[in-house]
Amino acid sequence: MKLSFSPEDERFREEVAQWLNDNLTGEFEKVRFRGGPGDEHMFQEERHAWEKKLAEGGWTCIGWPTEFGGRASSIEQQVIFNEEYARAGGPGRVGHIGEGLAGPTIIAFGSQEQKEKYLPGIVNGTELWCQGYSEPGAGSDLANVKTKARFDEEKGKWVINGQKVWTSLAHESDFCFVIARTDPDSVAHKGLGFFLVKMDQPGVEVRPIEQITGTSEFNEVFFDDAECDANDIVGEPGDGWKVAMGLLGFERGVSTLGQQMQFQNELNEVVRIAKENGAAQDPVIRQRIAQSHAELKIMRYNSMRMLSGQSGSDGSLQKEALIYKLFWATWHRSLGELAMDVMGPESQILDPGQYELNRLQSMYLFTRSDTIYGGTNQIQRNIIAERGLGMPKEPKITAKT
Amino acid sequence: MDFTFTEDQLLFAESIKDFLQNEVTPESIRESWDSETGRSQDLWNKMVELGLTGMLVPEAQGGLGMREIDFVLIAQECGRVALPEPIVDTAMVVTPLLKDLVDKDPRCVSLLEKVATGETKVAIGHAANDLVSDAHIADYLLLTQGHQIHLLAKADVDLEAQQSVDPSRKLFAVKWEANDETLLINGSDGVGLLAATLNRAAVGTAAQLLGLSEKMVEMTVQYTQDREQFGKPIGTNQALKHHMANCAVKNEFAKAVLHRAAYTVTEKPVHGDFAVSHAKLAAGEAANLAAKNSIQCYGAMGYTWECDLHIFMKRAWALDKFWGHSGFHKYRLHQWLMNPNAKIGAEMTFGEQA
Ligand SMILES: Cc1cc2nc3c(=O)[nH]c(=O)nc-3n(C[C@H](O)[C@H](O)[C@H](O)COP(=O)(O)OP(=O)(O)OC[C@H]3O[C@@H](n4cnc5c(N)ncnc54)[C@H](O)[C@@H]3O)c2cc1C
């Protein structure tokens, strides 16, 4: 064990800090600290321009192997990058689904051709991705997807029909990774395929869904004879579940580092307001702030420990990774409640405008969803108990087809 | 000892419940968000006809001459439907204060009469809140300054609208000038009335919070029966049952505390602080838990504007912070408990609260 960074790493830190300091200025000044959880709808264009700027500096996908355009940065350096990024107020990354989920999945499971076709757009910040998993009948029971993919021999293409829902940022995305049934007679997690689908085509329709925040970060996506090329399926028909689950491993891995730093910024904001409005005098509030800080550190240390023990590059993590989603989601939800209690009576007053939530109000509302997306708290507990601890599974009821 | 309501109280509450459930629906609330005032004069008139605005107005001024304990169940029903109209403020906060001022200022007599008949609406400001709700539809405002209570016509104040997280709430910053004409009461009399006002308002708010909480649980229990995952209703999962059971426990326990507080502000208002703060805390906690657990049980659906849950959840959020937020009420509780003369002995279940 060695809980410090090497001189080389510290030099890397200086380099990152310097670059951010030089570049997060001018036209990008206004996106500092923006676009985080609950704020994704803000400054989309400017943040996309920023993503390309980052790419020019070689600061996207830094953990990826160099052959795919990354820097092959060590875990330590990725940690440092994320720390400095948050400290500088780097905006929410529009490319995070591509960099954190689609890219690593393609690297782990994709063909050479797919790598060449899709990774450069992610690395250079031009192409954005969304995740087409959930459907009206397939939420927690993800394996119940009904969207179908049929191979059309004549066209030499996959033809996709069905509906996805809650698809975050679909309206901004160039591509969607879609789980669809390749074997129409299959049920549950057998007979699925994992497809890379272009959004800008006649067979894809995106309809925004209004959220309780009054904004629309997620969408319904309808596939009506949408097409993708014969080789836009990752793995073989029938491998879809394996690929989809591998991807969820990435969701709990390195991509959590940046998120924690955003959490730190939010907690700092809560503390600042508590000092300013006097809430910090309230002993109950003081204790909750201390608790929150302590738990954020727990998360931080735990994910360092989890990542330094990370096994393969196939997204599979140690067992301890299973607990991570439950912990951070629940922590963040409590932070939202703490923020509102710190704001006190002010917390119910909006900024001037058309239902303009202020930053902490959006955060409070958004954190209601943290314990839902990416596997609800209940499902996470089932996974911890059944897969982590080996407790008996609930009796299986076969999903209706 | 009798911790129950009378047959009459229950029947009246039941009939108001039926009325409100018919008149105030998620659809009507959504419509009100798009209307200019967010309030329905038509609905107000009906509530006047039912006697709601005059419930706590003395018979001498044309009211029903009832008391706070008679109104608490109705306030719960107002919460249950997330009623946007300020009937709880009017009946439980404004009219009892005017009643206490009847001997001091004749204007209060005619105001009471007119509130009871629905001719006039009165909004109320208080140091506990920075803003005044429903000032835009009021004809008069009761406003406070230090220990003084003043009465102003709406024409004589400046209103600046402030939006609430709950699109149904209409809040206003009020600019106004006090003068000898506007003054109703001053000094220690004023202090007493302001304290009593806060307590009645906090009980009325707690009652609404409890109604909201029960409604959220009811909606969610229904949803968990309708929504299927893994080939069965999601409500079959123990995790969700426990979520709802935890809420039911909180709701049920908040009820006794709330009713005790309503009793105390009715019978021994000067000793109401402890019971009232306890009720506001218990109801606020219940409503916050119901909001949190309900969204969780709904899944992503509960996170949409289209789903009615947020109507109730946002009202709970707003009311939890009005008429004293949890920090304020906890402070009052421990101030009282740590008082060397606190009457917290074994024999003090219903004993006088010093
Ligand atoms: C803000 C947000 C963004 C999202 N973004 C995306 C996206 O980009 N792409 C995408 O594909 N999806 C996305 N989702 C969807 C998300 O993955 C689903 O909401 C989630 O999987 C839960 O499914 P559901 O909403 O259908 O809830 P349901 O599955 O209907 O669950 C409802 C309730 O039942 C409980 N439950 C269900 N089954 C069980 C069980 N066996 N045991 C115990 N409890 C159970 C759940 O825990 C929950 O409390 C997003 C959701 C949100 C809220």
PDB file of C-alpha atoms in Angstrom, chain A residues 38 135-142 144 166 209-215 217-218 282-284 288 333-334 337 340-341 343-357 361-362 364-369 371-372 376-379 381-382 394-395 397-400, chain B residues 34 128-131 162-167 169 171 223 227-234 236-240 243 288 291-307 309-311 313-315 317-322 324-328 330-331 334:
ATOM      1  CA  GLY A  38     -29.500  18.362 -12.808  1.00  0.00           C
ATOM      2  CA  GLU A 135     -38.163   0.280 -22.444  1.00  0.00           C
ATOM      3  CA  PRO A 136     -41.682   0.810 -21.137  1.00  0.00           C
ATOM      4  CA  GLY A 137     -41.803  -2.850 -20.082  1.00  0.00           C
ATOM      5  CA  ALA A 138     -38.125  -3.234 -19.332  1.00  0.00           C
ATOM      6  CA  GLY A 139     -36.894  -1.110 -16.449  1.00  0.00           C
ATOM      7  CA  SER A 140     -35.545  -3.091 -13.537  1.00  0.00           C
ATOM      8  CA  ASP A 141     -36.339  -6.164 -15.600  1.00  0.00           C
ATOM      9  CA  LEU A 142     -33.970  -5.075 -18.319  1.00  0.00           C
ATOM     10  CA  ASN A 144     -37.546  -8.030 -20.865  1.00  0.00           C
ATOM     11  CA  TRP A 166     -35.800   7.426 -20.475  1.00  0.00           C
ATOM     12  CA  ILE A 209     -40.004  13.726 -21.818  1.00  0.00           C
ATOM     13  CA  GLU A 210     -40.506  16.578 -19.393  1.00  0.00           C
ATOM     14  CA  GLN A 211     -39.011  15.900 -15.977  1.00  0.00           C
ATOM     15  CA  ILE A 212     -40.097  17.167 -12.570  1.00  0.00           C
ATOM     16  CA  THR A 213     -37.470  19.858 -12.994  1.00  0.00           C
ATOM     17  CA  GLY A 214     -39.459  21.250 -15.929  1.00  0.00           C
ATOM     18  CA  THR A 215     -36.559  20.442 -18.255  1.00  0.00           C
ATOM     19  CA  GLU A 217     -32.849  15.485 -20.183  1.00  0.00           C
ATOM     20  CA  PHE A 218     -34.364  12.151 -21.164  1.00  0.00           C
ATOM     21  CA  ASP A 282     -27.520  24.792  13.892  1.00  0.00           C
ATOM     22  CA  PRO A 283     -25.913  21.771  15.546  1.00  0.00           C
ATOM     23  CA  VAL A 284     -28.095  19.337  13.603  1.00  0.00           C
ATOM     24  CA  ARG A 288     -25.194  16.361   8.877  1.00  0.00           C
ATOM     25  CA  ARG A 333     -29.917  11.929  -2.420  1.00  0.00           C
ATOM     26  CA  SER A 334     -29.246  12.838   1.215  1.00  0.00           C
ATOM     27  CA  GLU A 337     -32.086  16.998   1.331  1.00  0.00           C
ATOM     28  CA  MET A 340     -32.656  22.182   1.020  1.00  0.00           C
ATOM     29  CA  ASP A 341     -32.556  22.181   4.812  1.00  0.00           C
ATOM     30  CA  MET A 343     -31.293  26.836   2.428  1.00  0.00           C
ATOM     31  CA  GLY A 344     -34.304  26.732   4.747  1.00  0.00           C
ATOM     32  CA  PRO A 345     -37.345  28.795   3.727  1.00  0.00           C
ATOM     33  CA  GLU A 346     -35.374  30.143   0.734  1.00  0.00           C
ATOM     34  CA  SER A 347     -35.274  26.655  -0.711  1.00  0.00           C
ATOM     35  CA  GLN A 348     -38.775  26.939  -2.080  1.00  0.00           C
ATOM     36  CA  ILE A 349     -38.185  30.172  -4.001  1.00  0.00           C
ATOM     37  CA  LEU A 350     -37.236  29.913  -7.651  1.00  0.00           C
ATOM     38  CA  ASP A 351     -34.983  32.222  -9.602  1.00  0.00           C
ATOM     39  CA  PRO A 352     -36.834  34.702 -11.817  1.00  0.00           C
ATOM     40  CA  GLY A 353     -38.000  33.202 -15.112  1.00  0.00           C
ATOM     41  CA  GLN A 354     -40.043  30.281 -16.342  1.00  0.00           C
ATOM     42  CA  TYR A 355     -39.717  27.674 -13.599  1.00  0.00           C
ATOM     43  CA  GLU A 356     -36.020  28.450 -13.088  1.00  0.00           C
ATOM     44  CA  LEU A 357     -34.691  26.191 -10.388  1.00  0.00           C
ATOM     45  CA  GLN A 361     -32.862  23.025  -6.150  1.00  0.00           C
ATOM     46  CA  SER A 362     -32.107  21.202  -9.414  1.00  0.00           C
ATOM     47  CA  TYR A 364     -32.188  18.233  -4.933  1.00  0.00           C
ATOM     48  CA  LEU A 365     -34.697  17.145  -7.549  1.00  0.00           C
ATOM     49  CA  PHE A 366     -32.163  15.391  -9.726  1.00  0.00           C
ATOM     50  CA  THR A 367     -30.900  13.381  -6.791  1.00  0.00           C
ATOM     51  CA  ARG A 368     -34.397  11.887  -6.476  1.00  0.00           C
ATOM     52  CA  SER A 369     -33.483   9.989  -9.652  1.00  0.00           C
ATOM     53  CA  THR A 371     -31.435   6.013  -6.658  1.00  0.00           C
ATOM     54  CA  ILE A 372     -33.439   4.953  -9.728  1.00  0.00           C
ATOM     55  CA  THR A 376     -32.505   1.138  -8.518  1.00  0.00           C
ATOM     56  CA  ASN A 377     -31.429   0.908  -4.885  1.00  0.00           C
ATOM     57  CA  GLN A 378     -33.648  -2.126  -4.477  1.00  0.00           C
ATOM     58  CA  ILE A 379     -32.055  -3.907  -7.411  1.00  0.00           C
ATOM     59  CA  ARG A 381     -29.406  -4.500  -2.748  1.00  0.00           C
ATOM     60  CA  ASN A 382     -30.644  -7.644  -4.446  1.00  0.00           C
ATOM     61  CA  GLU A 394     -36.062 -14.995  -5.129  1.00  0.00           C
ATOM     62  CA  PRO A 395     -38.099 -17.638  -6.931  1.00  0.00           C
ATOM     63  CA  ILE A 397     -41.089 -15.972 -12.495  1.00  0.00           C
ATOM     64  CA  THR A 398     -40.509 -16.166 -16.206  1.00  0.00           C
ATOM     65  CA  ALA A 399     -41.223 -12.852 -17.832  1.00  0.00           C
ATOM     66  CA  LYS A 400     -44.330 -12.780 -19.983  1.00  0.00           C
TER      67      LYS A 400
ATOM     68  CA  ASP B  34     -51.833  28.094 -16.602  1.00  0.00           C
ATOM     69  CA  ALA B 128     -41.953  33.365  10.404  1.00  0.00           C
ATOM     70  CA  ASN B 129     -42.168  33.766   6.622  1.00  0.00           C
ATOM     71  CA  ASP B 130     -40.398  36.272   4.413  1.00  0.00           C
ATOM     72  CA  LEU B 131     -43.219  36.162   1.922  1.00  0.00           C
ATOM     73  CA  GLN B 162     -41.954  35.254  -6.251  1.00  0.00           C
ATOM     74  CA  GLN B 163     -42.199  31.842  -7.812  1.00  0.00           C
ATOM     75  CA  SER B 164     -42.293  28.759  -5.660  1.00  0.00           C
ATOM     76  CA  VAL B 165     -40.971  25.305  -6.506  1.00  0.00           C
ATOM     77  CA  ASP B 166     -44.624  24.342  -6.233  1.00  0.00           C
ATOM     78  CA  PRO B 167     -46.309  25.916  -9.263  1.00  0.00           C
ATOM     79  CA  ARG B 169     -48.070  28.393  -4.576  1.00  0.00           C
ATOM     80  CA  LEU B 171     -45.941  34.050  -2.979  1.00  0.00           C
ATOM     81  CA  TYR B 223     -49.046   2.184  -8.677  1.00  0.00           C
ATOM     82  CA  ARG B 227     -46.886  -1.737 -12.674  1.00  0.00           C
ATOM     83  CA  GLU B 228     -45.349  -5.090 -13.470  1.00  0.00           C
ATOM     84  CA  GLN B 229     -41.712  -6.085 -13.726  1.00  0.00           C
ATOM     85  CA  PHE B 230     -40.287  -9.616 -13.750  1.00  0.00           C
ATOM     86  CA  GLY B 231     -43.776 -10.804 -14.626  1.00  0.00           C
ATOM     87  CA  LYS B 232     -45.410  -9.648 -11.393  1.00  0.00           C
ATOM     88  CA  PRO B 233     -46.627  -6.424  -9.803  1.00  0.00           C
ATOM     89  CA  ILE B 234     -43.658  -4.510  -8.371  1.00  0.00           C
ATOM     90  CA  THR B 236     -44.980  -7.966  -4.504  1.00  0.00           C
ATOM     91  CA  ASN B 237     -41.379  -7.069  -3.699  1.00  0.00           C
ATOM     92  CA  GLN B 238     -40.767  -6.843  -0.006  1.00  0.00           C
ATOM     93  CA  ALA B 239     -38.470  -3.864  -0.497  1.00  0.00           C
ATOM     94  CA  LEU B 240     -41.353  -1.735  -1.754  1.00  0.00           C
ATOM     95  CA  HIS B 243     -40.947   1.447   1.953  1.00  0.00           C
ATOM     96  CA  ASN B 288     -40.706  14.087   3.303  1.00  0.00           C
ATOM     97  CA  ALA B 291     -42.200  11.954  -1.107  1.00  0.00           C
ATOM     98  CA  LYS B 292     -38.852  10.200  -1.145  1.00  0.00           C
ATOM     99  CA  ASN B 293     -40.166   6.668  -0.971  1.00  0.00           C
ATOM    100  CA  SER B 294     -42.975   7.279  -3.426  1.00  0.00           C
ATOM    101  CA  ILE B 295     -40.689   8.522  -6.164  1.00  0.00           C
ATOM    102  CA  GLN B 296     -38.448   5.584  -5.490  1.00  0.00           C
ATOM    103  CA  CYS B 297     -41.308   3.120  -5.869  1.00  0.00           C
ATOM    104  CA  TYR B 298     -42.516   4.751  -9.067  1.00  0.00           C
ATOM    105  CA  GLY B 299     -39.093   4.482 -10.694  1.00  0.00           C
ATOM    106  CA  ALA B 300     -38.369   6.829 -13.607  1.00  0.00           C
ATOM    107  CA  MET B 301     -42.094   7.477 -14.073  1.00  0.00           C
ATOM    108  CA  GLY B 302     -42.146   9.347 -10.761  1.00  0.00           C
ATOM    109  CA  TYR B 303     -39.472  11.665 -12.069  1.00  0.00           C
ATOM    110  CA  THR B 304     -41.669  13.052 -14.844  1.00  0.00           C
ATOM    111  CA  TRP B 305     -43.762  16.209 -14.942  1.00  0.00           C
ATOM    112  CA  GLU B 306     -46.606  14.188 -16.399  1.00  0.00           C
ATOM    113  CA  CYS B 307     -46.866  11.943 -13.349  1.00  0.00           C
ATOM    114  CA  LEU B 309     -46.821  12.639  -7.846  1.00  0.00           C
ATOM    115  CA  HIS B 310     -44.776  15.821  -8.087  1.00  0.00           C
ATOM    116  CA  ILE B 311     -47.855  17.966  -7.476  1.00  0.00           C
ATOM    117  CA  MET B 313     -44.319  16.198  -3.449  1.00  0.00           C
ATOM    118  CA  LYS B 314     -43.598  19.824  -4.271  1.00  0.00           C
ATOM    119  CA  ARG B 315     -46.412  21.078  -2.066  1.00  0.00           C
ATOM    120  CA  TRP B 317     -41.500  20.520   0.067  1.00  0.00           C
ATOM    121  CA  ALA B 318     -42.905  24.064   0.147  1.00  0.00           C
ATOM    122  CA  LEU B 319     -45.098  23.642   3.214  1.00  0.00           C
ATOM    123  CA  ASP B 320     -42.361  21.896   5.157  1.00  0.00           C
ATOM    124  CA  LYS B 321     -40.424  25.155   4.918  1.00  0.00           C
ATOM    125  CA  PHE B 322     -43.351  27.496   5.661  1.00  0.00           C
ATOM    126  CA  GLY B 324     -41.207  27.509  10.566  1.00  0.00           C
ATOM    127  CA  HIS B 325     -38.882  24.967   8.976  1.00  0.00           C
ATOM    128  CA  SER B 326     -37.678  21.909  10.836  1.00  0.00           C
ATOM    129  CA  GLY B 327     -34.656  23.707  12.319  1.00  0.00           C
ATOM    130  CA  PHE B 328     -36.925  26.344  13.818  1.00  0.00           C
ATOM    131  CA  LYS B 330     -36.583  21.575  16.655  1.00  0.00           C
ATOM    132  CA  TYR B 331     -35.071  24.614  18.309  1.00  0.00           C
ATOM    133  CA  HIS B 334     -35.190  21.630  22.787  1.00  0.00           C
TER     134      HIS B 334
END
